[in-house]
Coordinates of C-alpha atoms and ligand atoms in Angstrom, one line a residue:
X26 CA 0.0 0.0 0.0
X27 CA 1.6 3.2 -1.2
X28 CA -0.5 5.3 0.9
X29 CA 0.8 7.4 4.2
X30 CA -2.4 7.0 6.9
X31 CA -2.0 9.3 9.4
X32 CA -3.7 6.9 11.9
X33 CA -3.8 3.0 11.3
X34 CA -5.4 1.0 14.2
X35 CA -4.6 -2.6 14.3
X36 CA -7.5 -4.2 16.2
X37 CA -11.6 -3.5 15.7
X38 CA -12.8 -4.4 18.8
X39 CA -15.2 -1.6 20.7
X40 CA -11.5 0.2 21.6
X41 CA -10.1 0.0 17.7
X42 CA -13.2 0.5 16.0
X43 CA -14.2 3.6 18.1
X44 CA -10.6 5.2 17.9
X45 CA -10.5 4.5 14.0
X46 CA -14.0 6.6 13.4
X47 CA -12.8 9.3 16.0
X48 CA -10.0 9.8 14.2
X49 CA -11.4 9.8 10.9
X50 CA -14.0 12.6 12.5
X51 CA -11.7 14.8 13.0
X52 CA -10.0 14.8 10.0
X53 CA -7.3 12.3 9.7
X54 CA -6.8 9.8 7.1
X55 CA -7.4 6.1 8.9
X56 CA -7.3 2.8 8.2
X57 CA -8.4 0.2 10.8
X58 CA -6.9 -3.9 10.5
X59 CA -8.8 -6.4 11.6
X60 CA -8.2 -10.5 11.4
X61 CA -11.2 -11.6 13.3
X62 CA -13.2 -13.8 10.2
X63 CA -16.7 -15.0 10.5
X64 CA -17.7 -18.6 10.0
X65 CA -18.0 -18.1 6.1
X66 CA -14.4 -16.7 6.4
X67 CA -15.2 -13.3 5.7
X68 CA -13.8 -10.8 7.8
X69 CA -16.0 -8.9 10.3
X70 CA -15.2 -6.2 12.8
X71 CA -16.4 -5.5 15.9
X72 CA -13.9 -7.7 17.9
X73 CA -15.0 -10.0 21.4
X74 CA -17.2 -7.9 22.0
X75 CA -19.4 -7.7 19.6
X76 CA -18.4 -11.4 18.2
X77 CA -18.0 -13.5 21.4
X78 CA -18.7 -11.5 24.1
X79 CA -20.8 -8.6 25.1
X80 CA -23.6 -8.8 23.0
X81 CA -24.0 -12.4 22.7
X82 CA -23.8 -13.0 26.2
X83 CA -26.7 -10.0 26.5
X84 CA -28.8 -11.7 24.2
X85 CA -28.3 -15.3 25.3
X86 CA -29.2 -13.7 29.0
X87 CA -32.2 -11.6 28.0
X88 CA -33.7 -15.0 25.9
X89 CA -33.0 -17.2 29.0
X90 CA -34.5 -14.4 31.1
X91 CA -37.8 -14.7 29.3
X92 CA -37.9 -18.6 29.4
X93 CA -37.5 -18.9 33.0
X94 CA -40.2 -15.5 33.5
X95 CA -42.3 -17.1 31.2
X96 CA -42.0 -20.6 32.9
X97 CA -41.8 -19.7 36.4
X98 CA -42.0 -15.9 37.5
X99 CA -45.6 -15.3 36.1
X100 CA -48.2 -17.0 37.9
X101 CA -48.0 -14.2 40.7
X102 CA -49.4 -12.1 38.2
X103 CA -52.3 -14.0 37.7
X104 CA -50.9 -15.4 34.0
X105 CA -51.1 -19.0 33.7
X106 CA -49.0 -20.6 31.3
X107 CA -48.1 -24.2 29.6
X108 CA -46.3 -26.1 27.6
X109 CA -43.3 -23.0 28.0
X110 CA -40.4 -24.6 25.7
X111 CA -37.1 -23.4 24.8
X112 CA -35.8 -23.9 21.3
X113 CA -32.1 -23.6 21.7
X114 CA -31.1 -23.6 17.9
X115 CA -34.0 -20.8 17.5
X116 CA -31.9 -19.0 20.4
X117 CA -28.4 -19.2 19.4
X118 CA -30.0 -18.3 16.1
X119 CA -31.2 -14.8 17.2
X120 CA -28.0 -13.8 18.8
X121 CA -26.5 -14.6 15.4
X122 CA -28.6 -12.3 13.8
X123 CA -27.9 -9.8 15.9
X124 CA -24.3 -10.3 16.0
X125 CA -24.2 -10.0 12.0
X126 CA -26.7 -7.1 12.2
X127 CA -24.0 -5.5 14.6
X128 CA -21.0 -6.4 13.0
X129 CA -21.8 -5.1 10.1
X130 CA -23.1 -2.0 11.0
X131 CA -19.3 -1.4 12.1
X132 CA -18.3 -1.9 8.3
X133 CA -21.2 0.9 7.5
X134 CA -19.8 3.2 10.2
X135 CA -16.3 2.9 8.4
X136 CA -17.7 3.9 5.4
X137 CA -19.8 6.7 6.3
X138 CA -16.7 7.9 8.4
X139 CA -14.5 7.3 5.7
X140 CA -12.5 5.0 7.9
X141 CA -10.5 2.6 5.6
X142 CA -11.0 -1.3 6.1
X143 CA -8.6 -3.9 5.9
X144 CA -9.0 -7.3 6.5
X145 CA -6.1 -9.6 7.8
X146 CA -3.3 -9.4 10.3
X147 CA -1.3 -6.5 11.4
X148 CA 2.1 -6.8 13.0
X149 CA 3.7 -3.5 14.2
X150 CA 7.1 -3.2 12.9
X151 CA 9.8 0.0 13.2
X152 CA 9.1 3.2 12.6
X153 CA 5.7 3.5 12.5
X154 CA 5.5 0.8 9.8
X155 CA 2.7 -1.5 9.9
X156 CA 2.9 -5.1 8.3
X157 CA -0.6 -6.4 6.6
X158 CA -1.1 -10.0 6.1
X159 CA -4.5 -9.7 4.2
X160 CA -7.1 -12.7 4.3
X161 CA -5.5 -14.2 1.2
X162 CA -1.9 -13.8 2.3
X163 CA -0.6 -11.7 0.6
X164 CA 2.0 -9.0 2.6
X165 CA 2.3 -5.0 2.2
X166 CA 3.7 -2.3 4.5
X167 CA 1.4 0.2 5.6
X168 CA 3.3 4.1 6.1
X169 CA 1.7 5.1 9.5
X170 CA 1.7 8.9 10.9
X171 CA 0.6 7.4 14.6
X172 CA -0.4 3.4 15.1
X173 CA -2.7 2.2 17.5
X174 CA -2.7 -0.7 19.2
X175 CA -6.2 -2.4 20.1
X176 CA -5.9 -6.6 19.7
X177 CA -7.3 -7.4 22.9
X178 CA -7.4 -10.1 25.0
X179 CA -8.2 -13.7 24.7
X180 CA -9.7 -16.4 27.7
X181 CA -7.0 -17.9 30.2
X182 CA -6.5 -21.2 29.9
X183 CA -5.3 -23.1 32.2
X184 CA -4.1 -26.5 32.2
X185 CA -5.9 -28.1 34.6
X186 CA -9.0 -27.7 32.3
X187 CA -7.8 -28.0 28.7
X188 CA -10.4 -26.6 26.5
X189 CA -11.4 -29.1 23.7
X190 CA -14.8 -27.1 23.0
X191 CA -16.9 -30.2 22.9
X192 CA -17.1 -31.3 27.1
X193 CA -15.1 -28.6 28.0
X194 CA -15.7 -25.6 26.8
X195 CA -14.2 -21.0 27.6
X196 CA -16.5 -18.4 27.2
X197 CA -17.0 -18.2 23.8
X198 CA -17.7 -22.3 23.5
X199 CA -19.9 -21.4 26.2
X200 CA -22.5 -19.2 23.7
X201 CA -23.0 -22.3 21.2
X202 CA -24.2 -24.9 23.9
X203 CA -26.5 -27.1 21.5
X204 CA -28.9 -28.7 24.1
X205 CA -28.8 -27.5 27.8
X206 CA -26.4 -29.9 29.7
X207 CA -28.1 -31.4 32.8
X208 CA -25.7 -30.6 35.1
X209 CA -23.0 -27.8 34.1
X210 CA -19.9 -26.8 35.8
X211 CA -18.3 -23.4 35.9
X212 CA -14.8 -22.8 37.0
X213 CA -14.8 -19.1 38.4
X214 CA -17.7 -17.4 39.8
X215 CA -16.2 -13.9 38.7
X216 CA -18.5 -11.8 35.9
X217 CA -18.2 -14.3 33.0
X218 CA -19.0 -17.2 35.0
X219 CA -21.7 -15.6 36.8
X220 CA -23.7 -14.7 33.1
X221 CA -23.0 -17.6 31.4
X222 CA -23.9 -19.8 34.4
X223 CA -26.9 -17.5 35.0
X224 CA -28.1 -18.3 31.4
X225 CA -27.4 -22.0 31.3
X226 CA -29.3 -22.4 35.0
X227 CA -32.4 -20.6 33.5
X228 CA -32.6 -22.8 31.0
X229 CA -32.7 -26.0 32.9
X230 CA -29.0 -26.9 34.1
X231 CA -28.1 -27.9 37.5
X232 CA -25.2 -25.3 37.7
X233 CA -21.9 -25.1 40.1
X234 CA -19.6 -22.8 40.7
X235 CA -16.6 -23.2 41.6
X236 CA -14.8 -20.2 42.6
X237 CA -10.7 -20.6 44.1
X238 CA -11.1 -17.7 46.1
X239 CA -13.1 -17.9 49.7
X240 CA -14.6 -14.2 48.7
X241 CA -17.3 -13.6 46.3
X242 CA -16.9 -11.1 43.9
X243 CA -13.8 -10.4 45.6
X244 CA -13.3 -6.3 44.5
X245 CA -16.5 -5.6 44.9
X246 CA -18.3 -3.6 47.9
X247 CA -18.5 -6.4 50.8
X248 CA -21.9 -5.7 51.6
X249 CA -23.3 -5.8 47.7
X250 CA -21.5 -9.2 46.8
X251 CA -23.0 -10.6 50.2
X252 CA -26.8 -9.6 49.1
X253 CA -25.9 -11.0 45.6
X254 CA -24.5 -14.1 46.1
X255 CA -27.6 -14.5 48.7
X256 CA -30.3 -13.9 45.9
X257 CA -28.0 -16.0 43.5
X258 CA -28.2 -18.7 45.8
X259 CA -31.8 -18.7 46.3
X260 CA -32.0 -18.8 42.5
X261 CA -30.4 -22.0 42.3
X262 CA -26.4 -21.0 41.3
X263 CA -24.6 -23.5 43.7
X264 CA -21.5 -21.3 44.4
X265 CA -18.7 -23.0 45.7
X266 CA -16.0 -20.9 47.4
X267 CA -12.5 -21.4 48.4
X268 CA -12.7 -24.4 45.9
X269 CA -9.6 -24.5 43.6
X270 CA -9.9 -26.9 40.4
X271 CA -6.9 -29.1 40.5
X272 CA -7.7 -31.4 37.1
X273 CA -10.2 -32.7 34.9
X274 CA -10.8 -36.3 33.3
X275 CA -13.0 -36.7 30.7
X276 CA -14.9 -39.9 31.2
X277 CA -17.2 -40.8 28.0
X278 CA -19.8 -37.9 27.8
X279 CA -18.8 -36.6 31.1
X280 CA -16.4 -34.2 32.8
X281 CA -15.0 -35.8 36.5
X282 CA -13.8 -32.4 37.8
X283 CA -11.1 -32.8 41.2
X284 CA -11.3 -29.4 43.3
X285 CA -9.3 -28.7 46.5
X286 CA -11.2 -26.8 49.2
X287 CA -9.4 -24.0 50.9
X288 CA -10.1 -26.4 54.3
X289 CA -7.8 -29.1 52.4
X290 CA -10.2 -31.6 51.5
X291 CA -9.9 -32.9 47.7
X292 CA -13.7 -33.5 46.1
X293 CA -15.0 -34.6 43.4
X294 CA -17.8 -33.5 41.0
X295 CA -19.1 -34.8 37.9
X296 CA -20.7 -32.3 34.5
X297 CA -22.0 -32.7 31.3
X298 CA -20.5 -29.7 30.6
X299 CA -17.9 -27.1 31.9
X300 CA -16.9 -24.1 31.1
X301 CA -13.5 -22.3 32.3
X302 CA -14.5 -18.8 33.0
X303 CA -10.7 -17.8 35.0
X304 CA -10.4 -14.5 33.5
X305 CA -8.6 -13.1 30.5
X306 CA -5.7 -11.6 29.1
X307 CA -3.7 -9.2 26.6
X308 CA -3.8 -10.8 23.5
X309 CA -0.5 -9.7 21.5
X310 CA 0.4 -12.7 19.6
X311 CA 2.6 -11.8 16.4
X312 CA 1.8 -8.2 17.1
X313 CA 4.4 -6.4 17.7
X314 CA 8.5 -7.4 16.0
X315 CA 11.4 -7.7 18.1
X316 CA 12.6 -3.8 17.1
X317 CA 8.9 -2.1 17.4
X318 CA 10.3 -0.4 20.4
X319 CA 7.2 -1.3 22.2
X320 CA 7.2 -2.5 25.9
X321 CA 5.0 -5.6 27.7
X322 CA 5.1 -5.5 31.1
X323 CA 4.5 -9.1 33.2
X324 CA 1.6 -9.5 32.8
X325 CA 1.2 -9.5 29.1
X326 CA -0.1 -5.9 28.6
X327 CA 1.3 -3.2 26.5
X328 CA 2.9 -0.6 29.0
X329 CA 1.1 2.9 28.4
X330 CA 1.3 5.8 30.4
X331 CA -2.2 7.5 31.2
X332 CA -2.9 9.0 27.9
X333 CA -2.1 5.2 26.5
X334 CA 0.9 6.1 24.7
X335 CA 3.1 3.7 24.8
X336 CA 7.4 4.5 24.9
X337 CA 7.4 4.0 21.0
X338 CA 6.7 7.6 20.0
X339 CA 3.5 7.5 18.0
X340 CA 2.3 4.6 19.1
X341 CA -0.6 4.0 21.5
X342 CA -2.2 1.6 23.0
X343 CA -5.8 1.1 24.3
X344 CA -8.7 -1.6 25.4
X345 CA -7.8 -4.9 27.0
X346 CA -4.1 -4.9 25.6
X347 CA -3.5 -2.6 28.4
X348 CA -4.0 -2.2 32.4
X349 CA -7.2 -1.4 33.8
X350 CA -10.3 -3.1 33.6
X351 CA -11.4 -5.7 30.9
X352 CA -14.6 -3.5 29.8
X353 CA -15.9 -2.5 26.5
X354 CA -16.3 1.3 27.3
X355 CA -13.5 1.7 29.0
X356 CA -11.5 0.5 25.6
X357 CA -13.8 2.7 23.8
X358 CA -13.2 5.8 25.5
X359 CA -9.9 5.1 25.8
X360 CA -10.0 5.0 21.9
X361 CA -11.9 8.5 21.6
X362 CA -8.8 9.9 24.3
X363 CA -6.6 9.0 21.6
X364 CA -7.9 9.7 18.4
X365 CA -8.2 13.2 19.9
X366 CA -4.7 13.8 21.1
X367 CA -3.8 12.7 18.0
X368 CA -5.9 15.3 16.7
X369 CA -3.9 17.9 18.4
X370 CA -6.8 18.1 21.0
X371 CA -5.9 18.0 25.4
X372 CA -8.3 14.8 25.5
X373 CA -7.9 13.1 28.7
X374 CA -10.1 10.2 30.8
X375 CA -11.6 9.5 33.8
X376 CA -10.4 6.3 35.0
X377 CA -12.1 6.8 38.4
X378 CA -15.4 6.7 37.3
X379 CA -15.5 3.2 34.9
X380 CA -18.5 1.0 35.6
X381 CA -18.7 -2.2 35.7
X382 CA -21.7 -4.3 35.6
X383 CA -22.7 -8.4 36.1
X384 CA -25.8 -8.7 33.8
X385 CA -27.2 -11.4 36.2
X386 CA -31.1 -11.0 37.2
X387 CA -30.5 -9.2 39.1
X388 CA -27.8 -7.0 37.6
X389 CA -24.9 -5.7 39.6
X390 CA -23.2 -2.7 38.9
X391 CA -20.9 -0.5 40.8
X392 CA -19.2 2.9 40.1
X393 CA -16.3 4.4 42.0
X394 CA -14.6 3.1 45.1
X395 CA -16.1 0.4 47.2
X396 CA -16.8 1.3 50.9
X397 CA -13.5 -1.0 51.8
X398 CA -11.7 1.3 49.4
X399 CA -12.4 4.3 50.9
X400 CA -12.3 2.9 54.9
X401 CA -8.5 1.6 53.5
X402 CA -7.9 5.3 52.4
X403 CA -8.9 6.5 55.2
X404 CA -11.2 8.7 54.6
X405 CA -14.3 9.8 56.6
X406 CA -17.5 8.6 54.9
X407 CA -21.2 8.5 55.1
X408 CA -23.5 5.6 53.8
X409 CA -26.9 5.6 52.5
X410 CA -28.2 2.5 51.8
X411 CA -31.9 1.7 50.2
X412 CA -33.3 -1.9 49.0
X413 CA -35.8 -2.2 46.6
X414 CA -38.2 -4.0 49.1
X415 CA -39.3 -1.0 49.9
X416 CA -39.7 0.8 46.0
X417 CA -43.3 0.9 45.0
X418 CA -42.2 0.2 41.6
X419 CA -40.1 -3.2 42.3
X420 CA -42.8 -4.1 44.3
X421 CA -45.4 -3.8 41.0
X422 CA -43.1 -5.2 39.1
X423 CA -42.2 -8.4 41.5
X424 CA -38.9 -7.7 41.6
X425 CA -37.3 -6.4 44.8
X426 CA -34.7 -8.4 45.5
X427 CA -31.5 -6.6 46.2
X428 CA -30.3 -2.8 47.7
X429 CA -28.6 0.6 46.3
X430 CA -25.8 1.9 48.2
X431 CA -24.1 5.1 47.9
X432 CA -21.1 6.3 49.6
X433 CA -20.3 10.2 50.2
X434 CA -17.3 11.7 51.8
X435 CA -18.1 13.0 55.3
X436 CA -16.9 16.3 55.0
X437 CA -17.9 17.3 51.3
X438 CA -20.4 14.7 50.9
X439 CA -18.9 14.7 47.2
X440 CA -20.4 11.0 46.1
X441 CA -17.2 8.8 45.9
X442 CA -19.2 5.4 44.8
X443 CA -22.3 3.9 44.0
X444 CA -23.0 0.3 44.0
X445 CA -26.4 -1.8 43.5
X446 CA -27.7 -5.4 43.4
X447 CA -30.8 -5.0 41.8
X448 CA -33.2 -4.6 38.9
X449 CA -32.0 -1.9 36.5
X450 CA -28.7 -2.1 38.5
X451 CA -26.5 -1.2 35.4
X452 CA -28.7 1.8 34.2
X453 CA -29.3 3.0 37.5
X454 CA -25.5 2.9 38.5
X455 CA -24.8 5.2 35.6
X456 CA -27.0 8.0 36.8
X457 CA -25.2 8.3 39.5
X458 CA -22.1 7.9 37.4
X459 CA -23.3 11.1 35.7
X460 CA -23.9 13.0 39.1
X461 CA -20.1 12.0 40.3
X462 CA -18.7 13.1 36.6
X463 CA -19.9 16.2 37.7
X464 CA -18.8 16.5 40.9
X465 CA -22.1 15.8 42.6
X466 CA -22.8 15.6 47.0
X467 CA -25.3 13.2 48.0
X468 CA -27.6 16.1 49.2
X469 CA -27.4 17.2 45.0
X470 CA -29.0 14.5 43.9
X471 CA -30.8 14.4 47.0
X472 CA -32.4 17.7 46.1
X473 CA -32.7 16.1 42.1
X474 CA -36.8 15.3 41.4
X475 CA -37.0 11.6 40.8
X476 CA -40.3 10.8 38.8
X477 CA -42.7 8.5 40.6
X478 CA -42.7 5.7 40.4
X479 CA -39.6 4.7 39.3
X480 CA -36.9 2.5 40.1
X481 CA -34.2 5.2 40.4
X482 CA -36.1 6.9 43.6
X483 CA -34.4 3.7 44.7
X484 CA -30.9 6.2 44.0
X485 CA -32.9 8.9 45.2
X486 CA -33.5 7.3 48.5
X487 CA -30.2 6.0 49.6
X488 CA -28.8 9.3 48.5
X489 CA -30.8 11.1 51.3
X490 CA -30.3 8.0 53.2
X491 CA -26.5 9.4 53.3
X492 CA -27.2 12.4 55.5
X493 CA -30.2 10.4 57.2
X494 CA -33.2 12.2 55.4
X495 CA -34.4 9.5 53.5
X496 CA -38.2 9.0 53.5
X497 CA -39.3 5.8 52.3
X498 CA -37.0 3.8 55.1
X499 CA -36.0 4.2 58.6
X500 CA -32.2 6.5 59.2
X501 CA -29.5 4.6 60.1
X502 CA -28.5 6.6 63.1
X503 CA -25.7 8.9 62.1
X504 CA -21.6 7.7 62.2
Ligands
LIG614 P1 -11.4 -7.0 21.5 O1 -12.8 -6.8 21.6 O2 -10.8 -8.3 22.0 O3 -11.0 -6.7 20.0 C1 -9.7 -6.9 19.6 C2 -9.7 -7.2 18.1 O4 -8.4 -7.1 17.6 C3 -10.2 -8.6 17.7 O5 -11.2 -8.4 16.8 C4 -9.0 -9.3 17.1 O6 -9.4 -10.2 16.1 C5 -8.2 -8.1 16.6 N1 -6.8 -8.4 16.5 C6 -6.0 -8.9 17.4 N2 -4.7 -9.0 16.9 C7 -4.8 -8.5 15.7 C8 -3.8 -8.3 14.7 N3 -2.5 -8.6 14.9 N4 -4.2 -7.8 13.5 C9 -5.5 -7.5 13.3 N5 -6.4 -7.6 14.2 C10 -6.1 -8.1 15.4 N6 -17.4 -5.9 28.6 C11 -18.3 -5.0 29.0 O7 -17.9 -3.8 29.1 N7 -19.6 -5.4 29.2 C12 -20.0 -6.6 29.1 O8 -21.2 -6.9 29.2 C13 -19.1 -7.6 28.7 N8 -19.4 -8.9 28.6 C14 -18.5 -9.8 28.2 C15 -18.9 -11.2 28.0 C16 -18.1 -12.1 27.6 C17 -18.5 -13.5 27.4 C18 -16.7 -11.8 27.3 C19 -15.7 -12.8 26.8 C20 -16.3 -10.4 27.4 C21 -17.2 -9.5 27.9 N9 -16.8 -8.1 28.1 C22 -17.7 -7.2 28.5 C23 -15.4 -7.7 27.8 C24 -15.3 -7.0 26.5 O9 -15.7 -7.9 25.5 C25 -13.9 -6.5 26.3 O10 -13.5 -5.7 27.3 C26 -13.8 -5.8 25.0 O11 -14.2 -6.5 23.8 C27 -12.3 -5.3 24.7 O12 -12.3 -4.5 23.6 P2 -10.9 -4.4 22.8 O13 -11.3 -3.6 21.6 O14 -9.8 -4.0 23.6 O15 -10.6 -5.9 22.3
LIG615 P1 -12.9 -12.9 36.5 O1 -11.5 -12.4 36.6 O2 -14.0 -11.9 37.0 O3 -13.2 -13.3 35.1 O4 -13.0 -14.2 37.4 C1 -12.3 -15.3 37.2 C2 -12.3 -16.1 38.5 O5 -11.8 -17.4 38.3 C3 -11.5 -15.5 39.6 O6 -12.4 -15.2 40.7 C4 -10.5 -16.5 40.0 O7 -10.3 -16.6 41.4 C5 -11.2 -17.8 39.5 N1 -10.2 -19.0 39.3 C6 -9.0 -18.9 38.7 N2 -8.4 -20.1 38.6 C7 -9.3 -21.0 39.2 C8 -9.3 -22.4 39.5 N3 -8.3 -23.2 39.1 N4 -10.3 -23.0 40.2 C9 -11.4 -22.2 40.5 N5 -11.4 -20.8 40.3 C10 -10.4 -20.3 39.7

């Protein structure tokens, strides 16, 4: 390719893809690479995300959802219902619609941007020169103004459980189940695990987690991964903690699965299917040649400072290739930060205010620092805590299981974390994710008009529960 781009973006994940149409936005000549191929073997952007992650996941859990509402949550409501079946190839079906629709709506995004699209592998070499290894094989060298990194990450295997995506499956294995297994295992009750094991139990499966750790949900507040792992427990999820997978047999159709509690003891239990759900990491395979001048610290990810330039000068880095959390808006507006510097613009993030979100039923989200956090700091706080047994609008809608909880400093009362169990807990979370982007005390959104009745006087609520004025529940007598 003769072509000089002033920006080429080697990855089109939800970090790449956003970074290649900023940058093209504001003026700068882009081409993004991307290897990921669909089953027909034509390429397709969008990256885990939008391919094995995310969005799948989303609509495997929203289908699921409505089987097990449809089969078991609506009698209260006076609905009778039978003969409630799930077709699973009817399922997997829709998400691959949606996928395609998704995926390909990237590709039209390019195009309207004027993005450039290039299909095959990208390898960064010196001096801003980028290698293409199209779909076909054949090999150019791309000029580059500025290159930016974005391949992403890729499941952690481990050997204990080798992934042979028939008995034993990783995440993405996971979203293809053909029939629901009888009895499923899941090694790691982290976010991944919890989804995919939420979907599978829905549908049918006797479901077991087994988690290494003796905490649940280990960075989240105490207080919220207590209340969740209580309502997932009385959903059916049989969460094992402190129980470490130490090998696997396969055994005809089934998975003999040895884990070693943290007590000592070494069990036994039998699946039709597991998945390995032990987290993930930076994916740079055949990324980057030996004289790139691009770092990798120990743990796989590209070093970047925090406007995700990395020490080769032009080249950046962004998404799950680099620290932080694994999250598909963080990557994303990491990709916008750079496509404006780039731009010449003083573009910069706010990595204290990420949220993060379990799309269980119900969902958990948090936002900010966890009450531990701020206690370890040692900071002066106030707590306001609301559950939704006592909103009017969980109640008509049967779904009150779980709590908001927001955290305030005690002096300012600035709002230094929000965290919920509950229904809406993701879109809820990110009000208040708006209020602390702008600086907001607990008595602002306090004195904010909530529309009645709604699930986010349920935010309302435990924000004037943090200076002991909320209505709806009795003050916790003040700290
Ligand atoms: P990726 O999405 O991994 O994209 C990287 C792209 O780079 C890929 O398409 C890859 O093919 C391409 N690539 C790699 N190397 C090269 C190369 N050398 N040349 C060309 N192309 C290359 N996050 C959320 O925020 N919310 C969720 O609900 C959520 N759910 C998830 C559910 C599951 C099951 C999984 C697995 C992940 C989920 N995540 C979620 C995490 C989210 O998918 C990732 O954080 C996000 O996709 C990272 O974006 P990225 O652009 O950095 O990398
Ligand atoms: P996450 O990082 O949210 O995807 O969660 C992955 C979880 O897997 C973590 O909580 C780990 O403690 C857990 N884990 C990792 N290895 C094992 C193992 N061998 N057995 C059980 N759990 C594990």
């Amino acid at each position: 390719m003769s072509d000089k781009f002033d920006v080429v973006v080697i990855g089109s994940g939800p970090a790449g893809y956003v970074a290649a149409i900023r940058a093209a936005q504001l003026g700068l000549k882009t081409a993004c690479i991307e290897k990921w191929k669909n089953s027909d073997g034509k390429g397709v952007n969008g990256g885990t995300c939008l391919n094995v992650g995310c969005i799948p996941s989303k609509a495997l859990l929203d289908s699921s959802f409505k089987y097990h509402e449809a089969a078991e949550e609506l009698a209260i409501h006076g609905i009778s219902t039978s003969g409630v079946a799930i077709d699973i190839p009817a399922m997997l079906d829709r998400k691959n619609k949606i996928i395609n629709q998704l995926t390909g709506g990237i590709a039209g995004l390019f195009k309207a941007n004027g993005v450039t699209a290039l299909y095959g592998t990208g390898k960064l070499l010196a001096g801003k020169k980028v290698e293409l290894t199209d779909n076909e094989g054949a090999v150019s060298v791309i000029d580059a103004e500025n290159v930016i990194l974005a391949s992403g990450s890729q499941p952690i295997a481990i050997p204990v459980a080798p992934v042979d995506n028939d008995l034993i499956l990783d995440s993405t294995g996971a979203l293809e189940i053909g029939e629901v297994p009888e009895r499923l295992g899941v090694i790691g009750a982290g976010v991944i695990g919890l989804e995919l094991g939420s979907v599978w139990g829905r549908l049918g499966s006797k479901v077991v987690l087994l988690e290494a750790l003796d905490d649940f949900l280990a960075i989240m507040d105490k207080a919220i991964a207590k209340e969740s792992k209580k309502i997932f427990t009385k959903q059916g999820l049989d969460i094992r903690l402190g129980a470490r997978v130490t090998g696997t047999e396969v055994k005809g159709r089934e998975v003999e699965v040895t884990y070693k509690t943290s007590a000592g003891d070494e069990l036994k239990e039998t699946f039709d299917k597991l998945i390995v759900c032990v987290g993930r990491r930076p994916f740079t395979e055949g990324l980057l040649s030996a004289d790139s001048g691009v770092d990798v610290d120990e743990r796989g990810s590209v070093f970047v400072n925090e406007f995700c330039a990395t020490n080769a000068p032009g080249v950046y880095a962004v998404g799950d290739l680099v620290r932080g959390p694994m999250l598909a808006h963080k990557g994303s507006e990491e990709g916008v930060m750079v496509a404006e510097r780039i731009a010449g613009h003083k573009a910069q993030m706010n990595y204290d205010i990420v949220p993060n979100v379990i799309y269980t039923h119900p969902e958990v989200a948090s936002v900010g620092q966890t009450e531990e956090e701020v206690k370890a700091a040692g900071e002066r706080y106030n707590v306001g805590v609301f559950p939704f047994a006592a909103s009017g609008r969980a109640m008509a809608a049967n779904d009150t299981d779980g709590m908001v909880k927001i955290i305030a400093h005690a002096d300012t009362d600035r709002i230094l974390g929000c965290h919920i169990v509950g229904p809406s807990a993701a879109d809820l979370t990110q009000q208040v994710a708006i209020a602390m982007e702008f600086g907001s005390s607990a008595e602002d959104l306090g004195m904010t008009v909530f529309g009645h009745p709604t699930l986010s006087e349920a935010v309302h609520e435990a924000a004037l529960a943090v200076n002991g004025s909320a209505i709806h529940i009795a003050n916790r007598k003040r700290r």
